[in-house]
Amino acid sequence: MRIQRTFTFMAVIIAILFLGIGYAAISNVTLNVSGTANVTSSNDDFHVGFVTTHSIGTSNATGAYSTETAATMTVNLDSTKSTGYAIFKVKNSSSSLYAGLSSAILNNFSSENSSYLEITENSFYTNEACTTAFSGSLAPQGEAFLKVTVHLKKVPLNDISNASFKVTVTATPSES
């Protein structure tokens, strides 16, 4: 009886050991990876400006590039020449960023001159002849043409000299 009890006790101990080893052999293993990611956004690559080597197309006006971000325009109108314009070339020199282009009349003619003069156009085109309107974003290395037109609404009794206006172009970076 004692041998049988010892044998049963040993069988139970062996069974417990086999069960422990069996469970250890088929148990789950969990692997974890944790970390962080950092991205620095920079406008270092974003460069949009006038093409200063471009010959400005004009009618009853003169135009000049002062820098890549500034240009001037002088319009000379009279009773026979009621409209003058200048066409400026803009380039997105960025290697990967697109540029959304918008133009706005920042300062129109003063109140004393606004009854005689107005800006009738400040639009972008895909070609220098300004026959195809530009829409969307300017691709990297892409070019567009900005046409600014001044119109004489009526001839004044006295000459007008140096009536100033300002058109502002905003280039906004985008990924497409």
Tab-separated table of N, CA, C and O in Angstrom, residues 36-155:
chain	number	residue	atom	x	y	z
A	36	THR	N	9.117	57.274	-30.992
A	36	THR	CA	8.549	58.557	-31.386
A	36	THR	C	9.061	58.899	-32.775
A	36	THR	O	10.070	58.365	-33.225
A	37	ALA	N	8.355	59.813	-33.464
A	37	ALA	CA	8.771	60.292	-34.782
A	37	ALA	C	8.737	61.810	-34.755
A	37	ALA	O	7.830	62.412	-34.175
A	38	ASN	N	9.704	62.431	-35.372
A	38	ASN	CA	9.787	63.893	-35.434
A	38	ASN	C	10.011	64.320	-36.874
A	38	ASN	O	10.813	63.718	-37.585
A	39	VAL	N	9.303	65.345	-37.299
A	39	VAL	CA	9.464	65.900	-38.638
A	39	VAL	C	9.595	67.406	-38.501
A	39	VAL	O	8.781	68.037	-37.841
A	40	THR	N	10.600	67.958	-39.116
A	40	THR	CA	10.778	69.403	-39.100
A	40	THR	C	10.318	69.959	-40.431
A	40	THR	O	10.821	69.582	-41.482
A	41	SER	N	9.327	70.821	-40.377
A	41	SER	CA	8.830	71.461	-41.584
A	41	SER	C	9.587	72.758	-41.765
A	41	SER	O	9.763	73.531	-40.838
A	42	SER	N	10.007	72.997	-42.998
A	42	SER	CA	10.817	74.192	-43.238
A	42	SER	C	10.447	74.801	-44.570
A	42	SER	O	10.194	74.109	-45.543
A	43	ASN	N	10.417	76.118	-44.621
A	43	ASN	CA	10.175	76.826	-45.870
A	43	ASN	C	11.473	77.092	-46.622
A	43	ASN	O	11.490	77.859	-47.575
A	44	ASP	N	12.577	76.462	-46.187
A	44	ASP	CA	13.856	76.704	-46.850
A	44	ASP	C	13.789	76.390	-48.340
A	44	ASP	O	14.437	77.034	-49.142
A	45	ASP	N	12.984	75.393	-48.703
A	45	ASP	CA	12.883	75.004	-50.106
A	45	ASP	C	11.851	75.828	-50.864
A	45	ASP	O	11.828	75.813	-52.072
A	46	PHE	N	11.000	76.544	-50.172
A	46	PHE	CA	9.925	77.273	-50.837
A	46	PHE	C	10.442	78.629	-51.315
A	46	PHE	O	10.768	79.501	-50.515
A	47	HIS	N	10.519	78.776	-52.638
A	47	HIS	CA	11.033	80.020	-53.219
A	47	HIS	C	10.218	80.362	-54.467
A	47	HIS	O	10.296	79.668	-55.474
A	48	VAL	N	9.441	81.418	-54.366
A	48	VAL	CA	8.658	81.908	-55.497
A	48	VAL	C	9.019	83.369	-55.697
A	48	VAL	O	9.088	84.131	-54.735
A	49	GLY	N	9.277	83.742	-56.945
A	49	GLY	CA	9.633	85.134	-57.203
A	49	GLY	C	9.513	85.486	-58.668
A	49	GLY	O	9.195	84.647	-59.520
A	50	PHE	N	9.765	86.769	-58.951
A	50	PHE	CA	9.779	87.232	-60.334
A	50	PHE	C	11.025	86.704	-61.042
A	50	PHE	O	12.080	86.538	-60.431
A	51	VAL	N	10.905	86.471	-62.336
A	51	VAL	CA	12.051	86.096	-63.166
A	51	VAL	C	12.629	87.411	-63.692
A	51	VAL	O	12.120	87.983	-64.663
A	52	THR	N	13.672	87.899	-63.048
A	52	THR	CA	14.182	89.243	-63.327
A	52	THR	C	14.866	89.353	-64.692
A	52	THR	O	15.105	90.461	-65.161
A	53	THR	N	15.148	88.240	-65.342
A	53	THR	CA	15.744	88.279	-66.686
A	53	THR	C	14.673	88.368	-67.774
A	53	THR	O	15.001	88.550	-68.950
A	54	HIS	N	13.425	88.237	-67.385
A	54	HIS	CA	12.298	88.273	-68.322
A	54	HIS	C	12.069	89.706	-68.805
A	54	HIS	O	12.107	90.657	-68.022
A	55	SER	N	11.820	89.865	-70.090
A	55	SER	CA	11.441	91.172	-70.641
A	55	SER	C	9.953	91.371	-70.416
A	55	SER	O	9.132	90.604	-70.920
A	56	ILE	N	9.614	92.389	-69.671
A	56	ILE	CA	8.224	92.639	-69.298
A	56	ILE	C	7.435	93.087	-70.517
A	56	ILE	O	7.815	94.028	-71.203
A	57	GLY	N	6.329	92.399	-70.787
A	57	GLY	CA	5.446	92.790	-71.883
A	57	GLY	C	4.579	93.957	-71.434
A	57	GLY	O	4.012	93.926	-70.345
A	58	THR	N	4.505	94.988	-72.255
A	58	THR	CA	3.743	96.173	-71.860
A	58	THR	C	2.944	96.748	-73.025
A	58	THR	O	3.227	96.476	-74.189
A	59	SER	N	1.979	97.566	-72.644
A	59	SER	CA	1.241	98.379	-73.594
A	59	SER	C	0.902	99.672	-72.868
A	59	SER	O	0.259	99.634	-71.812
A	60	ASN	N	1.346	100.805	-73.412
A	60	ASN	CA	1.148	102.119	-72.797
A	60	ASN	C	1.676	102.146	-71.352
A	60	ASN	O	1.132	102.816	-70.490
A	61	ALA	N	2.721	101.370	-71.103
A	61	ALA	CA	3.291	101.283	-69.766
A	61	ALA	C	4.754	100.884	-69.867
A	61	ALA	O	5.222	100.426	-70.916
A	62	THR	N	5.457	101.043	-68.773
A	62	THR	CA	6.810	100.504	-68.625
A	62	THR	C	6.822	99.682	-67.352
A	62	THR	O	6.037	99.936	-66.430
A	63	GLY	N	7.694	98.738	-67.316
A	63	GLY	CA	7.799	97.892	-66.127
A	63	GLY	C	9.241	97.516	-65.890
A	63	GLY	O	10.049	97.476	-66.817
A	64	ALA	N	9.571	97.265	-64.650
A	64	ALA	CA	10.931	96.868	-64.294
A	64	ALA	C	10.880	95.996	-63.045
A	64	ALA	O	9.999	96.145	-62.198
A	65	TYR	N	11.847	95.081	-62.964
A	65	TYR	CA	11.995	94.266	-61.766
A	65	TYR	C	13.016	94.943	-60.868
A	65	TYR	O	14.124	95.238	-61.289
A	66	SER	N	12.644	95.208	-59.637
A	66	SER	CA	13.582	95.772	-58.667
A	66	SER	C	14.381	94.659	-58.016
A	66	SER	O	15.600	94.747	-57.885
A	67	THR	N	13.699	93.611	-57.590
A	67	THR	CA	14.309	92.410	-57.005
A	67	THR	C	13.443	91.233	-57.426
A	67	THR	O	12.486	91.402	-58.185
A	68	GLU	N	13.742	90.057	-56.891
A	68	GLU	CA	12.907	88.887	-57.188
A	68	GLU	C	11.523	88.983	-56.545
A	68	GLU	O	10.630	88.227	-56.900
A	69	THR	N	11.354	89.900	-55.612
A	69	THR	CA	10.051	90.015	-54.941
A	69	THR	C	9.404	91.381	-55.130
A	69	THR	O	8.363	91.651	-54.528
A	70	ALA	N	10.006	92.228	-55.952
A	70	ALA	CA	9.433	93.567	-56.159
A	70	ALA	C	9.597	93.992	-57.618
A	70	ALA	O	10.630	93.748	-58.237
A	71	ALA	N	8.563	94.617	-58.136
A	71	ALA	CA	8.591	95.144	-59.501
A	71	ALA	C	7.853	96.484	-59.504
A	71	ALA	O	7.074	96.775	-58.595
A	72	THR	N	8.120	97.277	-60.530
A	72	THR	CA	7.437	98.564	-60.661
A	72	THR	C	6.755	98.630	-62.014
A	72	THR	O	7.124	97.931	-62.954
A	73	MET	N	5.769	99.513	-62.078
A	73	MET	CA	5.003	99.690	-63.316
A	73	MET	C	4.600	101.159	-63.404
A	73	MET	O	4.114	101.731	-62.431
A	74	THR	N	4.822	101.750	-64.558
A	74	THR	CA	4.386	103.128	-64.802
A	74	THR	C	3.501	103.117	-66.032
A	74	THR	O	3.902	102.631	-67.088
A	75	VAL	N	2.292	103.635	-65.876
A	75	VAL	CA	1.318	103.652	-66.965
A	75	VAL	C	1.156	105.098	-67.435
A	75	VAL	O	1.037	106.017	-66.628
A	76	ASN	N	1.162	105.305	-68.754
A	76	ASN	CA	0.987	106.630	-69.353
A	76	ASN	C	-0.249	106.613	-70.243
A	76	ASN	O	-0.247	105.993	-71.305
A	77	LEU	N	-1.307	107.267	-69.789
A	77	LEU	CA	-2.582	107.242	-70.495
A	77	LEU	C	-3.005	108.651	-70.885
A	77	LEU	O	-2.571	109.634	-70.291
A	78	ASP	N	-3.843	108.736	-71.912
A	78	ASP	CA	-4.427	110.012	-72.336
A	78	ASP	C	-5.738	109.719	-73.062
A	78	ASP	O	-6.224	108.584	-73.029
A	79	SER	N	-6.283	110.682	-73.748
A	79	SER	CA	-7.583	110.496	-74.399
A	79	SER	C	-7.546	109.462	-75.517
A	79	SER	O	-8.570	108.885	-75.864
A	80	THR	N	-6.372	109.169	-76.076
A	80	THR	CA	-6.276	108.165	-77.153
A	80	THR	C	-5.793	106.809	-76.645
A	80	THR	O	-5.930	105.809	-77.332
A	81	LYS	N	-5.202	106.765	-75.476
A	81	LYS	CA	-4.698	105.512	-74.877
A	81	LYS	C	-5.349	105.373	-73.500
A	81	LYS	O	-4.875	105.938	-72.523
A	82	SER	N	-6.432	104.635	-73.443
A	82	SER	CA	-7.196	104.549	-72.199
A	82	SER	C	-6.838	103.345	-71.325
A	82	SER	O	-7.333	103.234	-70.210
A	83	THR	N	-6.010	102.446	-71.830
A	83	THR	CA	-5.643	101.265	-71.057
A	83	THR	C	-4.149	101.003	-71.207
A	83	THR	O	-3.597	101.117	-72.306
A	84	GLY	N	-3.529	100.617	-70.097
A	84	GLY	CA	-2.126	100.221	-70.104
A	84	GLY	C	-1.932	98.998	-69.234
A	84	GLY	O	-2.634	98.818	-68.231
A	85	TYR	N	-1.013	98.141	-69.636
A	85	TYR	CA	-0.776	96.939	-68.835
A	85	TYR	C	0.696	96.570	-68.860
A	85	TYR	O	1.458	97.012	-69.724
A	86	ALA	N	1.054	95.719	-67.903
A	86	ALA	CA	2.380	95.111	-67.858
A	86	ALA	C	2.205	93.642	-67.487
A	86	ALA	O	1.305	93.289	-66.711
A	87	ILE	N	3.058	92.802	-68.069
A	87	ILE	CA	2.992	91.357	-67.826
A	87	ILE	C	4.315	90.932	-67.195
A	87	ILE	O	5.375	91.071	-67.809
A	88	PHE	N	4.230	90.412	-65.972
A	88	PHE	CA	5.394	90.006	-65.203
A	88	PHE	C	5.443	88.477	-65.116
A	88	PHE	O	4.413	87.823	-64.975
A	89	LYS	N	6.649	87.922	-65.183
A	89	LYS	CA	6.819	86.467	-65.121
A	89	LYS	C	7.164	86.051	-63.685
A	89	LYS	O	8.052	86.625	-63.062
A	90	VAL	N	6.440	85.030	-63.200
A	90	VAL	CA	6.625	84.500	-61.847
A	90	VAL	C	7.049	83.042	-61.959
A	90	VAL	O	6.507	82.291	-62.778
A	91	LYS	N	8.029	82.634	-61.133
A	91	LYS	CA	8.501	81.243	-61.167
A	91	LYS	C	8.530	80.661	-59.762
A	91	LYS	O	8.904	81.318	-58.807
A	92	ASN	N	8.111	79.392	-59.669
A	92	ASN	CA	8.229	78.618	-58.436
A	92	ASN	C	9.533	77.832	-58.533
A	92	ASN	O	9.592	76.814	-59.204
A	93	SER	N	10.575	78.296	-57.890
A	93	SER	CA	11.888	77.644	-57.958
A	93	SER	C	12.033	76.515	-56.952
A	93	SER	O	13.112	75.937	-56.827
A	94	SER	N	10.992	76.183	-56.249
A	94	SER	CA	11.036	75.119	-55.259
A	94	SER	C	11.262	73.773	-55.939
A	94	SER	O	10.812	73.552	-57.062
A	95	SER	N	11.941	72.878	-55.228
A	95	SER	CA	12.206	71.566	-55.814
A	95	SER	C	11.065	70.576	-55.599
A	95	SER	O	10.906	69.646	-56.382
A	96	SER	N	10.239	70.782	-54.553
A	96	SER	CA	9.173	69.812	-54.319
A	96	SER	C	7.843	70.433	-53.891
A	96	SER	O	6.836	69.744	-53.920
A	97	LEU	N	7.821	71.682	-53.512
A	97	LEU	CA	6.586	72.296	-53.040
A	97	LEU	C	5.848	73.022	-54.160
A	97	LEU	O	6.471	73.660	-55.010
A	98	TYR	N	4.543	72.918	-54.154
A	98	TYR	CA	3.690	73.654	-55.080
A	98	TYR	C	3.406	75.028	-54.481
A	98	TYR	O	3.577	75.234	-53.278
A	99	ALA	N	2.949	75.961	-55.305
A	99	ALA	CA	2.644	77.311	-54.830
A	99	ALA	C	1.254	77.713	-55.291
A	99	ALA	O	0.973	77.748	-56.490
A	100	GLY	N	0.404	77.998	-54.336
A	100	GLY	CA	-0.887	78.598	-54.651
A	100	GLY	C	-0.663	80.086	-54.840
A	100	GLY	O	-0.016	80.730	-54.025
A	101	LEU	N	-1.136	80.647	-55.947
A	101	LEU	CA	-0.921	82.066	-56.236
A	101	LEU	C	-2.224	82.838	-56.149
A	101	LEU	O	-3.246	82.409	-56.684
A	102	SER	N	-2.161	83.968	-55.491
A	102	SER	CA	-3.315	84.871	-55.471
A	102	SER	C	-2.788	86.293	-55.519
A	102	SER	O	-1.703	86.582	-55.031
A	103	SER	N	-3.538	87.150	-56.163
A	103	SER	CA	-3.142	88.557	-56.219
A	103	SER	C	-4.309	89.394	-55.733
A	103	SER	O	-5.467	89.042	-55.907
A	104	ALA	N	-3.965	90.498	-55.125
A	104	ALA	CA	-4.989	91.387	-54.593
A	104	ALA	C	-4.518	92.824	-54.744
A	104	ALA	O	-3.326	93.107	-54.703
A	105	ILE	N	-5.470	93.708	-54.939
A	105	ILE	CA	-5.144	95.132	-55.001
A	105	ILE	C	-5.027	95.592	-53.558
A	105	ILE	O	-6.028	95.691	-52.844
A	106	LEU	N	-3.809	95.825	-53.126
A	106	LEU	CA	-3.598	96.243	-51.752
A	106	LEU	C	-3.987	97.701	-51.569
A	106	LEU	O	-4.687	98.058	-50.644
A	107	ASN	N	-3.543	98.530	-52.479
A	107	ASN	CA	-3.901	99.951	-52.447
A	107	ASN	C	-4.345	100.350	-53.842
A	107	ASN	O	-3.548	100.329	-54.773
A	108	ASN	N	-5.589	100.719	-53.982
A	108	ASN	CA	-6.078	101.222	-55.259
A	108	ASN	C	-5.796	102.718	-55.291
A	108	ASN	O	-5.213	103.272	-54.364
A	109	PHE	N	-6.189	103.351	-56.311
A	109	PHE	CA	-5.927	104.784	-56.452
A	109	PHE	C	-6.624	105.580	-55.348
A	109	PHE	O	-7.685	105.186	-54.861
A	110	SER	N	-6.019	106.693	-54.960
A	110	SER	CA	-6.591	107.534	-53.912
A	110	SER	C	-7.961	108.043	-54.354
A	110	SER	O	-8.306	108.013	-55.539
A	111	SER	N	-8.729	108.533	-53.413
A	111	SER	CA	-10.091	108.976	-53.711
A	111	SER	C	-10.115	110.092	-54.750
A	111	SER	O	-11.017	110.156	-55.576
A	112	GLU	N	-9.098	110.939	-54.752
A	112	GLU	CA	-9.073	112.030	-55.738
A	112	GLU	C	-8.796	111.522	-57.149
A	112	GLU	O	-9.206	112.144	-58.118
A	113	ASN	N	-8.141	110.368	-57.268
A	113	ASN	CA	-7.843	109.813	-58.589
A	113	ASN	C	-8.746	108.645	-58.973
A	113	ASN	O	-8.746	108.212	-60.120
A	114	SER	N	-9.496	108.099	-58.022
A	114	SER	CA	-10.306	106.915	-58.309
A	114	SER	C	-11.454	107.185	-59.276
A	114	SER	O	-11.965	106.250	-59.884
A	115	SER	N	-11.847	108.414	-59.452
A	115	SER	CA	-12.893	108.683	-60.439
A	115	SER	C	-12.326	108.689	-61.857
A	115	SER	O	-13.078	108.658	-62.830
A	116	TYR	N	-11.001	108.699	-61.982
A	116	TYR	CA	-10.352	108.714	-63.297
A	116	TYR	C	-9.642	107.398	-63.630
A	116	TYR	O	-9.612	106.997	-64.783
A	117	LEU	N	-9.079	106.742	-62.616
A	117	LEU	CA	-8.250	105.556	-62.845
A	117	LEU	C	-8.756	104.366	-62.039
A	117	LEU	O	-9.270	104.531	-60.931
A	118	GLU	N	-8.564	103.164	-62.603
A	118	GLU	CA	-8.898	101.937	-61.879
A	118	GLU	C	-8.036	100.795	-62.380
A	118	GLU	O	-7.598	100.790	-63.535
A	119	ILE	N	-7.802	99.849	-61.518
A	119	ILE	CA	-7.130	98.608	-61.918
A	119	ILE	C	-8.235	97.652	-62.326
A	119	ILE	O	-9.108	97.312	-61.519
A	120	THR	N	-8.212	97.250	-63.576
A	120	THR	CA	-9.283	96.380	-64.078
A	120	THR	C	-8.866	94.915	-64.125
A	120	THR	O	-9.714	94.055	-64.320
A	121	GLU	N	-7.569	94.650	-63.936
A	121	GLU	CA	-7.123	93.261	-63.995
A	121	GLU	C	-5.847	93.098	-63.200
A	121	GLU	O	-4.947	93.929	-63.253
A	122	ASN	N	-5.782	92.039	-62.441
A	122	ASN	CA	-4.553	91.568	-61.800
A	122	ASN	C	-4.682	90.051	-61.713
A	122	ASN	O	-5.021	89.500	-60.694
A	123	SER	N	-4.421	89.396	-62.835
A	123	SER	CA	-4.696	87.970	-62.990
A	123	SER	C	-3.463	87.218	-63.448
A	123	SER	O	-2.565	87.777	-64.070
A	124	PHE	N	-3.474	85.905	-63.195
A	124	PHE	CA	-2.389	85.023	-63.639
A	124	PHE	C	-2.812	84.242	-64.877
A	124	PHE	O	-3.968	83.840	-65.007
A	125	TYR	N	-1.825	84.016	-65.743
A	125	TYR	CA	-2.040	83.272	-66.987
A	125	TYR	C	-0.939	82.233	-67.149
A	125	TYR	O	0.145	82.363	-66.585
A	126	THR	N	-1.217	81.222	-67.971
A	126	THR	CA	-0.227	80.176	-68.218
A	126	THR	C	0.749	80.550	-69.323
A	126	THR	O	1.800	79.942	-69.444
A	127	ASN	N	0.394	81.537	-70.130
A	127	ASN	CA	1.257	81.923	-71.246
A	127	ASN	C	1.429	83.442	-71.268
A	127	ASN	O	0.620	84.190	-70.743
A	128	GLU	N	2.505	83.894	-71.888
A	128	GLU	CA	2.817	85.318	-71.901
A	128	GLU	C	1.828	86.129	-72.723
A	128	GLU	O	1.659	87.323	-72.503
A	129	ALA	N	1.148	85.508	-73.649
A	129	ALA	CA	0.127	86.213	-74.429
A	129	ALA	C	-1.136	86.459	-73.589
A	129	ALA	O	-2.026	87.186	-74.014
A	130	CYS	N	-1.183	85.850	-72.424
A	130	CYS	CA	-2.309	86.006	-71.479
A	130	CYS	C	-3.644	85.605	-72.108
A	130	CYS	O	-4.652	86.288	-71.962
A	131	THR	N	-3.622	84.467	-72.797
A	131	THR	CA	-4.851	83.962	-73.407
A	131	THR	C	-5.463	82.814	-72.612
A	131	THR	O	-6.645	82.519	-72.769
A	132	THR	N	-4.670	82.150	-71.764
A	132	THR	CA	-5.167	81.031	-70.979
A	132	THR	C	-4.999	81.335	-69.499
A	132	THR	O	-3.874	81.498	-69.026
A	133	ALA	N	-6.117	81.416	-68.798
A	133	ALA	CA	-6.079	81.731	-67.368
A	133	ALA	C	-5.393	80.616	-66.594
A	133	ALA	O	-5.549	79.434	-66.902
A	134	PHE	N	-4.632	81.006	-65.596
A	134	PHE	CA	-3.966	80.053	-64.711
A	134	PHE	C	-4.898	79.745	-63.549
A	134	PHE	O	-5.497	80.640	-62.962
A	135	SER	N	-5.017	78.466	-63.211
A	135	SER	CA	-5.796	78.082	-62.038
A	135	SER	C	-5.083	76.929	-61.347
A	135	SER	O	-4.308	76.203	-61.967
A	136	GLY	N	-5.355	76.761	-60.090
A	136	GLY	CA	-4.717	75.690	-59.333
A	136	GLY	C	-3.425	76.155	-58.709
A	136	GLY	O	-3.251	77.332	-58.404
A	137	SER	N	-2.511	75.212	-58.522
A	137	SER	CA	-1.224	75.506	-57.902
A	137	SER	C	-0.112	75.462	-58.933
A	137	SER	O	-0.156	74.657	-59.869
A	138	LEU	N	0.877	76.300	-58.723
A	138	LEU	CA	2.039	76.354	-59.608
A	138	LEU	C	2.990	75.236	-59.200
A	138	LEU	O	3.464	75.181	-58.063
A	139	ALA	N	3.255	74.323	-60.116
A	139	ALA	CA	4.092	73.159	-59.846
A	139	ALA	C	5.534	73.584	-59.546
A	139	ALA	O	5.956	74.679	-59.930
A	140	PRO	N	6.305	72.717	-58.883
A	140	PRO	CA	7.718	73.028	-58.691
A	140	PRO	C	8.391	73.291	-60.037
A	140	PRO	O	8.152	72.560	-61.005
A	141	GLN	N	9.171	74.338	-60.117
A	141	GLN	CA	9.861	74.796	-61.322
A	141	GLN	C	8.901	75.347	-62.372
A	141	GLN	O	9.305	75.643	-63.494
A	142	GLY	N	7.634	75.512	-62.019
A	142	GLY	CA	6.636	76.034	-62.956
A	142	GLY	C	6.659	77.555	-63.032
A	142	GLY	O	7.187	78.243	-62.152
A	143	GLU	N	6.071	78.080	-64.117
A	143	GLU	CA	6.033	79.522	-64.349
A	143	GLU	C	4.612	79.963	-64.684
A	143	GLU	O	3.833	79.197	-65.240
A	144	ALA	N	4.312	81.210	-64.329
A	144	ALA	CA	3.028	81.827	-64.654
A	144	ALA	C	3.291	83.297	-64.943
A	144	ALA	O	4.369	83.822	-64.649
A	145	PHE	N	2.303	83.949	-65.536
A	145	PHE	CA	2.448	85.355	-65.912
A	145	PHE	C	1.356	86.176	-65.226
A	145	PHE	O	0.183	85.838	-65.302
A	146	LEU	N	1.780	87.230	-64.566
A	146	LEU	CA	0.866	88.145	-63.884
A	146	LEU	C	0.649	89.363	-64.762
A	146	LEU	O	1.598	90.042	-65.148
A	147	LYS	N	-0.610	89.622	-65.094
A	147	LYS	CA	-0.950	90.785	-65.913
A	147	LYS	C	-1.693	91.787	-65.037
A	147	LYS	O	-2.698	91.451	-64.410
A	148	VAL	N	-1.153	93.008	-65.000
A	148	VAL	CA	-1.787	94.096	-64.257
A	148	VAL	C	-2.211	95.149	-65.272
A	148	VAL	O	-1.388	95.634	-66.051
A	149	THR	N	-3.500	95.487	-65.286
A	149	THR	CA	-4.054	96.440	-66.253
A	149	THR	C	-4.662	97.634	-65.518
A	149	THR	O	-5.437	97.465	-64.579
A	150	VAL	N	-4.295	98.829	-65.981
A	150	VAL	CA	-4.857	100.068	-65.447
A	150	VAL	C	-5.684	100.702	-66.553
A	150	VAL	O	-5.259	100.766	-67.710
A	151	HIS	N	-6.868	101.177	-66.178
A	151	HIS	CA	-7.799	101.749	-67.149
A	151	HIS	C	-8.135	103.194	-66.767
A	151	HIS	O	-8.344	103.508	-65.591
A	152	LEU	N	-8.192	104.052	-67.792
A	152	LEU	CA	-8.614	105.442	-67.618
A	152	LEU	C	-10.125	105.485	-67.793
A	152	LEU	O	-10.643	105.230	-68.877
A	153	LYS	N	-10.836	105.789	-66.719
A	153	LYS	CA	-12.297	105.831	-66.773
A	153	LYS	C	-12.800	107.070	-67.510
A	153	LYS	O	-13.760	106.995	-68.264
A	154	LYS	N	-12.151	108.203	-67.274
A	154	LYS	CA	-12.485	109.434	-67.988
A	154	LYS	C	-11.268	110.350	-67.936
A	154	LYS	O	-10.441	110.252	-67.038
A	155	VAL	N	-11.176	111.231	-68.898
A	155	VAL	CA	-10.034	112.132	-69.002
A	155	VAL	C	-10.229	113.288	-68.005
A	155	VAL	O	-11.280	113.931	-67.995
